[in-house]
Amino acid sequence: MVENERLRQEMRRCEAELQELRTKPAGPCPGCEHSQESAQLRDKLSQLQLEMAESKGMLSELNLEVQQKTDRLAEVELRLKDCLAEKAQEEERLSRRLRDSHETIASLRAQSPPVKYVIKTVEVESSKTKQALSESQARNQHLQEQVAMQRQVLKEMEQQLQSSHQLTARLRAQIAMYESELERAHGQMLEEMQSLEEDKNRAIEEAFARAQVEMKAVHENLAGVRTNLLTLQPALRTLTNDYNGLKRQVRGFPLLLQEALRSVKAEIGQAIEEVNSNNQELLRKYRRELQLRKKCHNELVRLKGNIRVIARVRPVTKEDGEGPEATNAVTFDADDDSIIHLLHKGKPVSFELDKVFSPQASQQDEVQALVTSCIDGFNVCIFAYGQTGAGKTYTMEGTAENPGINQRALQLLFSEVQEKASDWEYTITVSAAEIYNEVLRDLLGKEPQEKLEIRLCPDGSGQLYVPGLTEFQVQSVDDINKVFEFGHTNRTTEFTNLNEHSSRSHALLIVTVRGVDCSTGLRTTGKLNLVDLAGSERVGKSGAEGSRLREAQHINKSLSALGDVIAALRSRQGHVPFRNSKLTYLLQDSLSGDSKTLMVVQVSPVEKNTSETLYSLKFAERVRSVELGPGLRRAELGSWSSQEHLEWEPACQTPQPSARAHSAPSSGTSSRPGSIRRKLQPSA
């Protein structure tokens, strides 16, 4: 539009100049090139106008065809209308531009002869008009450029018209395709309607035939019913009479029913009482049989020599913290005190041991039988096992208000010794040692840091002893407590993230009971080993570093060696690796067939320690299945004089101080005349 406006202004300016030239005489210009070009342009314009008229006619026809389509082609009709409207607008715009161009060319053609004539006359007349002629030629050149531009516009219009023809052809092809689809769909619909009509007629005929058959059967049944009614009238009278009789009987039925219900209730109540009494009796018998079965099982285990395993669960303390990790994950079985349940990672796991103790329960009954066996001349070992912080030291040592296994065992020991004082003479000695970083140390010696070794007795009995281990003779529990307090000050304990007073070594309290029967001269030697094992720990949890880390490594290594020994004993291997660790080597007597052993597995109940608790309980189950064989009693029988000589001979060799060195047993007793050395099996 801006270009057209500029051209119009140019044309007005040219018209003004030509108007001035018209006043001058004009002549024809037959040989001018502009007239020929104008004629050609007029021909092309007429052709374009004809083509435009034809295209308009075709578009109008297409428009009419699209409007006559059905509603199924509504979307296509809208799209065609939009396209046609756009093309109509474009063609209208092009037609307007063509009309403007045509008018411009027509006006230029009408004015060209005077210009040409003037140019000729100017050439003839004077030089003044020559200048005007040159200006006219310049304007004519400008008009030629405009004509060239119009030609370019016409060329573009031709291209747009061609594209509109192509679009029209595509639209016609689409319309033809849609018409064919409509015809095909119409044909299919007619076929389906015809088939449905046939199915409907066939179904109606079949239904009509069935209805006729059913009606015929109904008529036949109706005739039979009529005949039956005629025959049933006498029976109906009889039934009416019977009904009246029954009605009279029913009036008295509630009283009979109440009496029957009362009698039935009384019988049912009596039966329920009998069943309850029978159930109570059966329950009492079941519980008695359960206790008897457990007692027989325990006796069988004792005769087999199995390591007796009990578990003690410590209570939840303030040191465990608060939150989900400090919740209780351990529960007890209400009907069986040998079952313990652990909730590990959301899954319940059950373990069966010899007995399970709650935090408030006492283990005195378990210890008393072992103390009696020690006095009778058996080797007895009680050791506590579990992770660090599980309460092993508390279980073994306890407090003044609530004594541990050590105190209770010693109290029972001296109590039974006093009861047998009229028939027996007993000598009780105590030693205390610890295994720290795989080094055996004497807790009661003058040099606690001195390294000790474990040796075999030279008498060929296979028993182990520790040369140089300090031994104190005691007369009461108070004496042992004083000795134990002295040894406790030398034991190694340190602070870790899991336990404020973590034991960093394995502690052993060795109580030797030597007895002589005053009437028969029978000599017995029993040994009670009370072991407080250091707790297994994970270095990541305990935060051990430096020397604490080295201690933890030695502790875990020795406990791993204990597990290897248990595995070898359980699988009855020919070689048991007792010498892989000082701990297992020192406990060889307790874990072999010459000892009665009690293991106290100590577990923590809190959620954050369930992995360690699971490992400890699994280890306890493996230990429980180990059969050591029946314990052997260490006793010698001889004359009273020879026994007295044997009793006091070691005292003559070594003066009896308050503390004496622990040496190997004398090997000369077996060769003296009149003494018979034998080992007696325990009575069933």
XYZ file of C-alpha atoms in Angstrom:
684
model
C 0.000 0.000 0.000
C 2.875 2.388 0.739
C 4.434 1.573 -2.644
C 1.122 2.181 -4.411
C 0.719 5.475 -2.637
C 4.166 6.495 -3.751
C 3.392 5.449 -7.318
C 0.165 7.446 -7.258
C 2.065 10.537 -6.164
C 4.550 9.975 -8.951
C 1.703 9.537 -11.416
C 0.074 12.783 -10.235
C 3.325 14.597 -10.690
C 3.710 13.131 -14.179
C 0.128 14.088 -15.025
C 0.813 17.647 -13.976
C 3.881 17.782 -16.193
C 1.993 16.201 -19.079
C -0.808 18.722 -18.631
C 1.733 21.421 -19.123
C 3.012 19.696 -22.258
C -0.515 19.345 -23.708
C -0.711 23.057 -24.174
C 2.049 22.684 -26.730
C 1.431 21.292 -30.223
C 1.600 17.505 -30.328
C 2.239 15.057 -33.135
C 2.034 11.303 -33.601
C 4.856 8.975 -32.496
C 4.271 5.753 -34.433
C 7.753 4.300 -34.037
C 8.051 4.698 -30.239
C 8.920 1.576 -28.239
C 6.673 2.610 -25.394
C 3.555 2.262 -27.473
C 4.449 -1.352 -28.360
C 5.165 -2.228 -24.758
C 1.920 -0.617 -23.694
C 0.027 -2.720 -26.220
C 1.683 -5.880 -24.945
C 0.892 -4.965 -21.381
C -2.725 -4.365 -22.303
C -2.953 -7.812 -23.875
C -1.433 -9.449 -20.815
C -3.787 -7.535 -18.553
C -6.794 -8.679 -20.537
C -5.581 -12.282 -20.343
C -5.025 -12.002 -16.610
C -8.476 -10.538 -16.185
C -9.986 -13.454 -18.072
C -8.051 -15.942 -15.936
C -9.104 -14.112 -12.802
C -12.717 -14.265 -13.918
C -12.411 -17.994 -14.571
C -10.762 -18.589 -11.204
C -13.503 -16.595 -9.494
C -16.119 -18.710 -11.218
C -14.384 -21.921 -10.199
C -14.044 -20.751 -6.623
C -17.713 -19.826 -6.473
C -18.627 -23.294 -7.792
C -16.404 -24.961 -5.187
C -17.979 -22.780 -2.545
C -21.430 -23.933 -3.590
C -20.351 -27.603 -3.607
C -18.846 -27.359 -0.123
C -22.026 -25.754 1.281
C -24.099 -28.721 -0.016
C -22.142 -31.367 1.975
C -23.629 -33.181 4.982
C -23.007 -32.563 8.665
C -20.378 -35.316 8.710
C -18.089 -33.013 6.665
C -18.662 -29.992 8.901
C -15.074 -29.792 10.005
C -13.829 -30.081 6.395
C -16.419 -27.505 5.296
C -15.204 -25.028 7.909
C -11.616 -25.534 6.839
C -12.544 -25.137 3.154
C -14.537 -22.011 3.932
C -11.567 -20.534 5.741
C -9.263 -21.365 2.861
C -11.714 -20.042 0.292
C -12.248 -16.856 2.258
C -8.526 -16.327 2.469
C -8.151 -16.977 -1.269
C -11.061 -14.671 -2.052
C -9.490 -11.931 -0.009
C -6.154 -12.526 -1.706
C -7.715 -12.487 -5.162
C -9.726 -9.414 -4.291
C -6.554 -7.745 -3.212
C -4.814 -8.877 -6.373
C -7.766 -7.714 -8.499
C -7.669 -4.345 -6.870
C -3.976 -4.088 -7.549
C -4.564 -5.224 -11.143
C -7.294 -2.653 -11.595
C -5.060 0.062 -10.218
C -2.251 -1.036 -12.512
C -4.634 -1.209 -15.479
C -5.942 2.265 -14.837
C -2.407 3.593 -14.528
C -1.323 1.964 -17.765
C -4.478 3.158 -19.528
C -3.886 6.725 -18.417
C -0.280 6.508 -19.482
C -1.268 5.080 -22.877
C -3.793 7.794 -23.407
C -1.251 10.492 -22.691
C 1.717 9.017 -24.593
C 1.067 10.561 -28.123
C 1.203 14.188 -26.939
C 4.446 13.432 -25.105
C 5.958 11.805 -28.156
C 4.706 14.595 -30.348
C 6.099 17.196 -28.043
C 9.445 15.447 -28.010
C 9.532 15.558 -31.783
C 8.524 19.166 -31.933
C 11.042 20.095 -29.282
C 13.772 18.570 -31.356
C 12.689 20.676 -34.338
C 11.853 23.905 -32.649
C 14.481 25.067 -30.187
C 17.096 24.189 -27.575
C 14.929 25.454 -24.763
C 12.466 22.710 -25.295
C 15.341 20.276 -25.611
C 15.907 20.516 -21.912
C 12.239 19.855 -21.283
C 12.468 16.838 -23.576
C 15.359 15.402 -21.611
C 13.393 15.802 -18.442
C 10.448 14.057 -20.077
C 12.731 11.238 -21.131
C 13.924 10.908 -17.545
C 10.356 10.738 -16.376
C 9.625 8.225 -19.086
C 12.551 6.135 -17.823
C 11.081 6.341 -14.346
C 7.715 5.208 -15.674
C 9.396 2.280 -17.409
C 10.875 1.230 -14.073
C 7.424 1.445 -12.560
C 6.068 -0.717 -15.375
C 8.843 -3.258 -14.664
C 7.833 -3.295 -11.045
C 4.221 -3.834 -12.087
C 5.382 -6.728 -14.246
C 7.101 -8.232 -11.198
C 3.896 -7.788 -9.212
C 1.948 -9.475 -12.010
C 4.413 -12.355 -11.971
C 3.926 -12.803 -8.233
C 0.184 -12.682 -8.700
C 0.466 -15.381 -11.364
C 2.436 -17.572 -8.928
C -0.141 -17.037 -6.196
C -2.896 -17.872 -8.680
C -1.080 -21.090 -9.608
C -0.739 -22.045 -5.966
C -4.449 -21.361 -5.489
C -5.160 -23.698 -8.436
C -3.040 -26.421 -6.794
C -4.790 -25.966 -3.455
C -8.138 -26.136 -5.223
C -7.097 -29.414 -6.874
C -6.063 -30.906 -3.509
C -9.343 -29.798 -1.940
C -11.282 -31.412 -4.777
C -9.317 -34.655 -4.266
C -10.104 -34.598 -0.539
C -13.775 -33.914 -1.263
C -13.851 -36.861 -3.655
C -12.206 -39.097 -1.058
C -14.695 -38.022 1.639
C -17.588 -38.653 -0.771
C -16.295 -42.153 -1.500
C -15.941 -42.848 2.248
C -19.490 -41.572 2.808
C -20.817 -43.837 0.061
C -18.921 -46.845 1.479
C -20.155 -46.129 5.018
C -23.702 -45.686 3.704
C -23.477 -49.039 1.944
C -22.180 -50.764 5.061
C -24.926 -49.208 7.144
C -27.575 -50.416 4.684
C -26.120 -53.946 4.781
C -26.075 -53.981 8.586
C -29.619 -52.676 8.781
C -30.742 -55.371 6.353
C -29.000 -58.112 8.374
C -30.508 -56.747 11.612
C -33.935 -56.735 10.036
C -33.515 -60.361 8.986
C -32.319 -61.338 12.498
C -35.280 -59.529 14.026
C -37.767 -61.324 11.797
C -36.141 -64.684 12.483
C -36.180 -64.065 16.280
C -39.830 -63.035 16.155
C -40.733 -66.218 14.308
C -38.818 -68.392 16.777
C -40.390 -66.632 19.771
C -43.831 -67.030 18.271
C -43.264 -70.754 17.723
C -42.037 -71.223 21.309
C -44.986 -69.234 22.656
C -47.378 -71.486 20.774
C -45.726 -74.608 22.215
C -45.781 -73.165 25.742
C -49.416 -72.113 25.431
C -50.323 -75.612 24.353
C -48.506 -77.072 27.378
C -50.204 -74.552 29.698
C -53.623 -75.535 28.386
C -52.827 -79.195 28.967
C -51.610 -78.459 32.522
C -54.690 -76.418 33.232
C -56.912 -79.302 32.226
C -54.934 -81.616 34.541
C -55.220 -79.153 37.430
C -58.953 -78.970 36.997
C -59.234 -82.715 37.266
C -56.940 -82.728 40.330
C -59.073 -80.084 42.043
C -62.097 -82.224 41.684
C -60.307 -85.159 43.319
C -58.625 -83.052 46.068
C -61.759 -81.646 47.619
C -62.312 -84.695 49.900
C -58.634 -84.644 50.928
C -58.928 -80.935 51.678
C -61.772 -81.592 54.073
C -59.671 -84.230 55.840
C -56.735 -81.845 56.105
C -58.957 -79.144 57.527
C -60.041 -81.459 60.292
C -56.417 -82.444 61.005
C -55.406 -78.781 61.082
C -58.013 -77.943 63.646
C -56.771 -80.813 65.823
C -53.170 -79.652 65.524
C -54.209 -76.107 66.340
C -55.678 -77.279 69.600
C -52.473 -79.167 70.399
C -50.281 -76.151 69.600
C -52.086 -74.022 72.160
C -50.557 -76.183 74.898
C -47.125 -76.436 73.230
C -45.417 -73.372 74.961
C -45.724 -74.991 78.371
C -44.231 -78.226 77.094
C -41.444 -76.268 75.339
C -40.526 -74.353 78.512
C -40.254 -77.539 80.511
C -38.106 -79.162 77.809
C -35.823 -76.065 77.644
C -35.327 -76.067 81.415
C -34.352 -79.714 81.428
C -31.993 -79.238 78.437
C -30.344 -76.179 80.047
C -29.728 -78.102 83.236
C -28.155 -80.992 81.300
C -25.982 -78.593 79.221
C -24.800 -76.738 82.356
C -23.845 -79.997 84.014
C -21.972 -81.096 80.881
C -20.117 -77.754 80.722
C -19.061 -78.064 84.356
C -17.797 -81.574 83.722
C -15.887 -80.405 80.628
C -14.356 -77.466 82.536
C -13.245 -79.713 85.359
C -11.770 -82.160 82.845
C -10.000 -79.299 81.055
C -8.528 -78.011 84.310
C -7.337 -81.484 85.183
C -5.834 -81.949 81.713
C -4.151 -78.547 81.952
C -2.620 -79.465 85.322
C -1.431 -82.764 83.909
C -0.020 -81.032 80.828
C 1.904 -78.518 82.920
C 3.189 -81.301 85.183
C 4.262 -83.328 82.157
C 5.880 -80.231 80.636
C 7.915 -79.642 83.790
C 8.791 -83.336 83.936
C 9.827 -83.313 80.275
C 12.026 -80.264 80.851
C 13.530 -81.853 83.937
C 14.233 -85.077 82.044
C 15.669 -83.092 79.141
C 17.949 -81.155 81.466
C 19.049 -84.395 83.107
C 19.711 -85.905 79.674
C 21.717 -82.859 78.682
C 23.674 -83.104 81.946
C 24.423 -86.766 81.357
C 25.487 -86.041 77.800
C 27.776 -83.340 79.131
C 26.360 -80.502 77.087
C 27.396 -76.993 77.941
C 24.437 -75.517 79.774
C 23.487 -72.139 78.321
C 21.313 -69.567 80.020
C 20.492 -66.054 78.850
C 20.061 -62.888 80.863
C 18.557 -59.719 79.394
C 19.692 -56.497 80.972
C 17.124 -53.713 81.486
C 16.933 -50.599 79.327
C 19.050 -47.837 80.919
C 19.419 -44.093 80.490
C 22.674 -44.638 78.598
C 20.667 -46.241 75.786
C 19.144 -42.842 74.987
C 15.671 -42.174 73.701
C 13.792 -42.541 70.447
C 13.077 -45.515 68.155
C 16.592 -46.946 68.580
C 16.100 -47.267 72.360
C 12.871 -49.311 72.168
C 12.736 -52.830 73.601
C 13.184 -55.503 70.906
C 13.360 -58.578 73.203
C 10.311 -60.402 74.614
C 9.867 -63.514 76.770
C 7.592 -66.521 76.335
C 4.906 -66.592 79.012
C 4.540 -70.396 78.898
C 8.146 -71.494 78.419
C 11.054 -69.906 80.281
C 13.570 -71.347 77.796
C 12.300 -69.354 74.797
C 13.368 -65.809 73.942
C 12.003 -63.740 71.055
C 13.968 -61.023 69.201
C 12.498 -58.517 66.736
C 15.292 -57.958 64.194
C 14.635 -55.608 61.223
C 10.880 -56.058 61.625
C 11.056 -59.880 61.620
C 10.583 -61.948 64.830
C 13.303 -64.524 65.555
C 12.995 -67.119 68.340
C 15.765 -68.953 70.185
C 15.582 -71.891 72.564
C 18.158 -72.062 75.347
C 18.260 -73.950 78.631
C 16.743 -71.025 80.510
C 16.054 -67.328 79.978
C 16.163 -64.823 82.839
C 14.505 -61.441 82.924
C 16.448 -58.489 84.399
C 14.856 -59.047 87.840
C 15.297 -62.860 87.987
C 17.997 -64.608 89.987
C 20.352 -67.308 88.690
C 21.096 -68.825 92.134
C 19.424 -72.184 91.387
C 21.554 -72.624 88.276
C 24.734 -71.854 90.191
C 24.019 -73.997 93.278
C 24.244 -77.331 91.450
C 27.576 -76.346 89.904
C 28.975 -75.253 93.277
C 27.967 -78.613 94.741
C 29.738 -80.370 91.851
C 32.884 -78.301 92.513
C 32.895 -79.350 96.183
C 32.416 -82.981 95.081
C 35.626 -82.775 93.011
C 34.513 -81.700 89.532
C 35.946 -78.945 87.377
C 33.302 -76.256 86.980
C 33.381 -73.222 84.702
C 30.948 -70.326 84.589
C 31.635 -67.681 81.966
C 29.697 -64.677 80.695
C 29.556 -63.927 76.964
C 28.068 -60.994 75.042
C 28.700 -57.691 73.343
C 30.303 -54.810 75.183
C 27.842 -52.920 77.337
C 25.464 -55.899 77.637
C 26.055 -56.249 81.410
C 28.502 -59.189 81.666
C 30.592 -57.652 84.467
C 27.421 -56.692 86.355
C 26.092 -60.254 86.003
C 29.339 -61.776 87.260
C 30.207 -59.246 89.990
C 26.968 -57.408 90.761
C 26.694 -54.816 93.524
C 26.549 -54.866 97.307
C 22.741 -54.760 97.213
C 22.392 -57.274 94.382
C 25.410 -59.636 94.304
C 26.438 -61.253 91.031
C 27.216 -64.841 90.138
C 30.699 -64.630 91.689
C 29.397 -63.569 95.100
C 26.466 -65.974 95.081
C 28.677 -68.904 94.029
C 31.209 -68.161 96.771
C 28.491 -67.750 99.394
C 26.986 -71.094 98.397
C 30.454 -72.641 98.375
C 31.303 -71.613 101.949
C 27.776 -72.433 103.127
C 28.064 -76.034 101.909
C 31.625 -76.309 103.205
C 30.409 -75.312 106.678
C 27.566 -77.860 106.499
C 30.096 -80.630 105.747
C 32.680 -79.415 108.263
C 31.917 -82.311 110.634
C 32.872 -84.964 108.032
C 35.193 -83.142 105.649
C 38.189 -80.855 105.825
C 38.403 -78.329 103.020
C 41.171 -76.015 101.852
C 40.063 -73.193 99.534
C 42.510 -71.125 97.505
C 41.828 -68.252 95.123
C 43.722 -66.916 92.080
C 42.847 -64.060 89.716
C 44.230 -63.459 86.226
C 43.427 -61.498 83.106
C 44.220 -61.918 79.413
C 45.063 -58.489 78.013
C 46.163 -58.208 74.362
C 46.867 -61.974 74.288
C 49.102 -61.636 77.361
C 48.269 -63.597 80.551
C 48.798 -61.425 83.657
C 48.496 -62.080 87.401
C 46.051 -59.642 89.013
C 47.146 -60.610 92.557
C 50.901 -60.630 92.016
C 53.445 -58.051 93.025
C 54.172 -57.393 89.340
C 50.783 -57.361 87.560
C 52.431 -56.515 84.242
C 54.560 -59.671 84.309
C 53.852 -62.046 81.427
C 52.778 -65.590 82.396
C 52.616 -68.772 80.351
C 50.291 -71.788 80.372
C 51.905 -75.201 80.855
C 50.866 -78.851 81.013
C 51.216 -80.621 84.352
C 54.319 -82.824 84.383
C 52.380 -85.695 85.995
C 50.943 -86.675 82.599
C 47.344 -86.040 83.638
C 46.837 -83.556 80.780
C 45.749 -80.800 83.163
C 46.900 -77.213 82.591
C 48.443 -74.868 85.151
C 50.084 -71.436 85.174
C 53.528 -71.331 86.777
C 54.019 -68.273 88.987
C 50.298 -67.477 89.357
C 49.696 -66.099 92.869
C 47.309 -68.119 95.010
C 45.700 -66.999 98.302
C 44.190 -69.327 100.861
C 40.852 -68.013 102.146
C 38.552 -68.892 105.006
C 35.422 -66.887 104.201
C 33.655 -64.828 101.567
C 35.090 -61.648 103.082
C 38.610 -62.941 102.447
C 37.755 -63.583 98.815
C 36.190 -60.139 98.478
C 39.347 -58.509 99.782
C 41.429 -60.526 97.340
C 39.029 -59.763 94.513
C 39.000 -56.013 95.243
C 42.768 -56.032 95.131
C 42.716 -57.819 91.772
C 39.936 -55.600 90.420
C 42.116 -52.497 90.829
C 44.668 -54.056 88.466
C 42.136 -54.983 85.754
C 42.127 -52.893 82.563
C 38.963 -50.886 81.865
C 38.512 -47.882 79.577
C 35.815 -45.543 78.292
C 34.245 -46.192 74.867
C 31.197 -44.900 73.025
C 29.316 -48.085 73.967
C 30.317 -48.444 77.625
C 31.652 -45.956 80.118
C 33.589 -48.704 81.976
C 34.337 -51.166 79.191
C 36.396 -54.225 80.186
C 39.404 -54.392 77.905
C 40.525 -57.865 79.027
C 39.194 -61.321 79.916
C 39.110 -61.762 83.723
C 39.334 -65.183 85.421
C 38.657 -65.905 89.092
C 39.986 -69.411 89.865
C 38.723 -71.028 93.108
C 40.331 -74.385 93.997
C 38.593 -76.556 96.604
C 40.618 -79.424 98.066
C 38.721 -81.728 100.438
C 39.552 -84.766 102.597
C 36.916 -87.155 104.010
C 37.860 -87.672 107.651
C 36.318 -91.150 107.836
C 37.401 -92.733 104.522
C 40.419 -90.648 103.592
C 38.907 -89.816 100.193
C 40.652 -86.790 98.723
C 38.887 -84.580 96.167
C 40.065 -81.591 94.161
C 37.566 -79.304 92.471
C 38.144 -76.127 90.550
C 35.651 -73.332 89.996
C 36.538 -70.972 87.114
C 34.502 -67.759 87.052
C 35.226 -65.996 83.745
C 34.172 -62.491 82.748
C 34.879 -62.267 79.019
C 35.526 -58.920 77.404
C 32.701 -57.871 75.148
C 32.793 -58.139 71.390
C 32.455 -54.745 69.757
C 32.268 -53.064 66.392
C 35.014 -50.505 66.009
C 32.697 -48.177 64.084
C 30.240 -48.068 66.996
C 32.685 -48.037 69.898
C 34.899 -45.334 68.352
C 38.062 -47.157 69.471
C 41.339 -45.581 68.359
C 45.006 -46.172 69.052
C 45.515 -48.545 71.961
C 41.734 -49.013 72.327
C 41.625 -50.190 68.718
C 44.447 -52.668 69.328
C 42.642 -53.967 72.425
C 39.407 -54.382 70.458
C 41.243 -56.302 67.749
C 42.761 -58.717 70.287
C 39.385 -59.156 72.038
C 37.565 -59.900 68.800
C 40.346 -62.263 67.718
C 40.170 -64.266 70.950
C 36.361 -64.445 70.791
C 36.621 -65.574 67.176
C 39.022 -68.312 68.310
C 36.431 -69.306 70.947
C 33.873 -69.595 68.157
C 36.241 -71.814 66.151
C 36.681 -74.082 69.182
C 32.916 -74.330 69.668
C 32.450 -75.143 65.963
C 35.114 -77.876 66.143
C 33.561 -79.390 69.279
C 30.101 -79.237 67.765
C 31.181 -81.040 64.574
C 33.261 -83.539 66.618
C 36.461 -82.790 64.749
C 39.589 -84.710 65.628
C 41.592 -81.553 66.220
C 40.197 -78.714 68.349
C 42.216 -75.472 67.975
C 42.532 -74.638 71.693
C 45.993 -73.119 71.244
C 44.924 -70.458 68.731
C 44.335 -68.077 71.634
C 45.397 -67.719 75.255
C 41.712 -67.567 76.215
C 40.760 -70.886 74.607
C 43.989 -72.517 75.807
C 43.293 -71.478 79.400
C 39.658 -72.660 79.101
C 40.662 -76.015 77.596
C 39.938 -77.848 80.855
C 36.504 -76.200 81.051
C 35.578 -76.901 77.421
C 36.838 -80.489 77.351
C 35.151 -83.587 78.731
C 36.477 -83.187 82.301
C 34.335 -80.186 83.268
C 30.819 -78.952 83.873
C 30.343 -75.661 82.086
C 27.674 -72.963 82.330
C 27.592 -70.170 79.795
C 25.668 -66.987 80.604
C 24.926 -65.129 77.372
C 24.235 -61.500 78.158
C 22.148 -59.541 75.634
C 21.039 -55.964 75.240
C 17.286 -55.450 74.656
C 17.403 -52.142 72.713
C 16.693 -51.850 69.000
C 20.075 -50.373 68.010
C 21.914 -53.474 69.311
C 19.724 -56.121 67.647
C 22.472 -57.182 65.221
C 24.896 -57.947 68.086
C 22.098 -59.563 70.116
C 21.207 -61.800 67.147
C 24.844 -62.897 66.800
C 25.183 -63.605 70.543
C 21.993 -65.722 70.644
C 23.007 -67.684 67.545
C 26.396 -68.364 69.136
C 24.631 -69.461 72.332
C 22.510 -71.967 70.382
C 25.643 -73.401 68.792
C 27.324 -73.684 72.196
C 24.251 -75.416 73.622
C 24.524 -78.200 71.051
C 28.123 -79.068 72.030
C 28.406 -82.391 73.897
C 31.465 -82.566 76.163
C 30.603 -85.895 77.739
C 29.923 -86.483 81.442
C 32.253 -84.674 83.834
C 34.916 -86.663 85.645
C 35.463 -86.483 89.373
C 39.023 -85.977 90.558
C 39.417 -88.095 93.705
C 41.979 -90.315 95.425
C 41.248 -93.038 97.924
C 43.781 -94.280 100.512
C 44.456 -94.783 104.199
C 43.955 -91.870 106.527
C 47.645 -91.707 107.419
C 48.784 -91.736 103.808
C 46.122 -89.187 102.915
C 47.266 -86.948 105.731
C 50.823 -87.290 104.515
C 49.733 -86.465 100.954
C 47.754 -83.508 102.153
C 50.515 -81.803 104.004
C 53.502 -82.809 101.934
C 53.209 -79.870 99.518
C 52.957 -77.574 102.533
C 56.247 -78.893 103.793
C 57.903 -78.292 100.478
C 56.646 -74.704 100.288
C 56.075 -72.556 103.365
C 52.462 -71.444 103.738
C 52.430 -67.641 103.381
C 49.420 -65.437 102.911
C 49.957 -65.846 99.202
C 51.839 -68.738 97.550
C 52.873 -69.444 93.984
C 50.575 -71.713 91.974
C 52.643 -74.751 91.002
C 51.951 -78.025 89.259
C 50.320 -80.803 91.269
C 52.673 -83.317 92.775
C 53.178 -86.363 90.597
C 54.415 -88.660 93.381
C 51.037 -89.446 94.846
C 50.251 -92.069 92.252
C 53.371 -94.158 93.068
C 53.006 -94.310 96.888
C 51.912 -97.660 98.301
C 48.456 -97.876 99.754
C 46.991 -95.115 97.600
C 44.650 -95.906 94.747
C 43.962 -93.107 92.282
C 40.801 -93.322 90.258
C 38.124 -91.201 88.696
C 34.552 -91.852 89.666
C 31.662 -91.354 87.297
C 28.794 -89.153 88.576
C 25.813 -91.022 89.886
C 22.704 -90.831 87.726
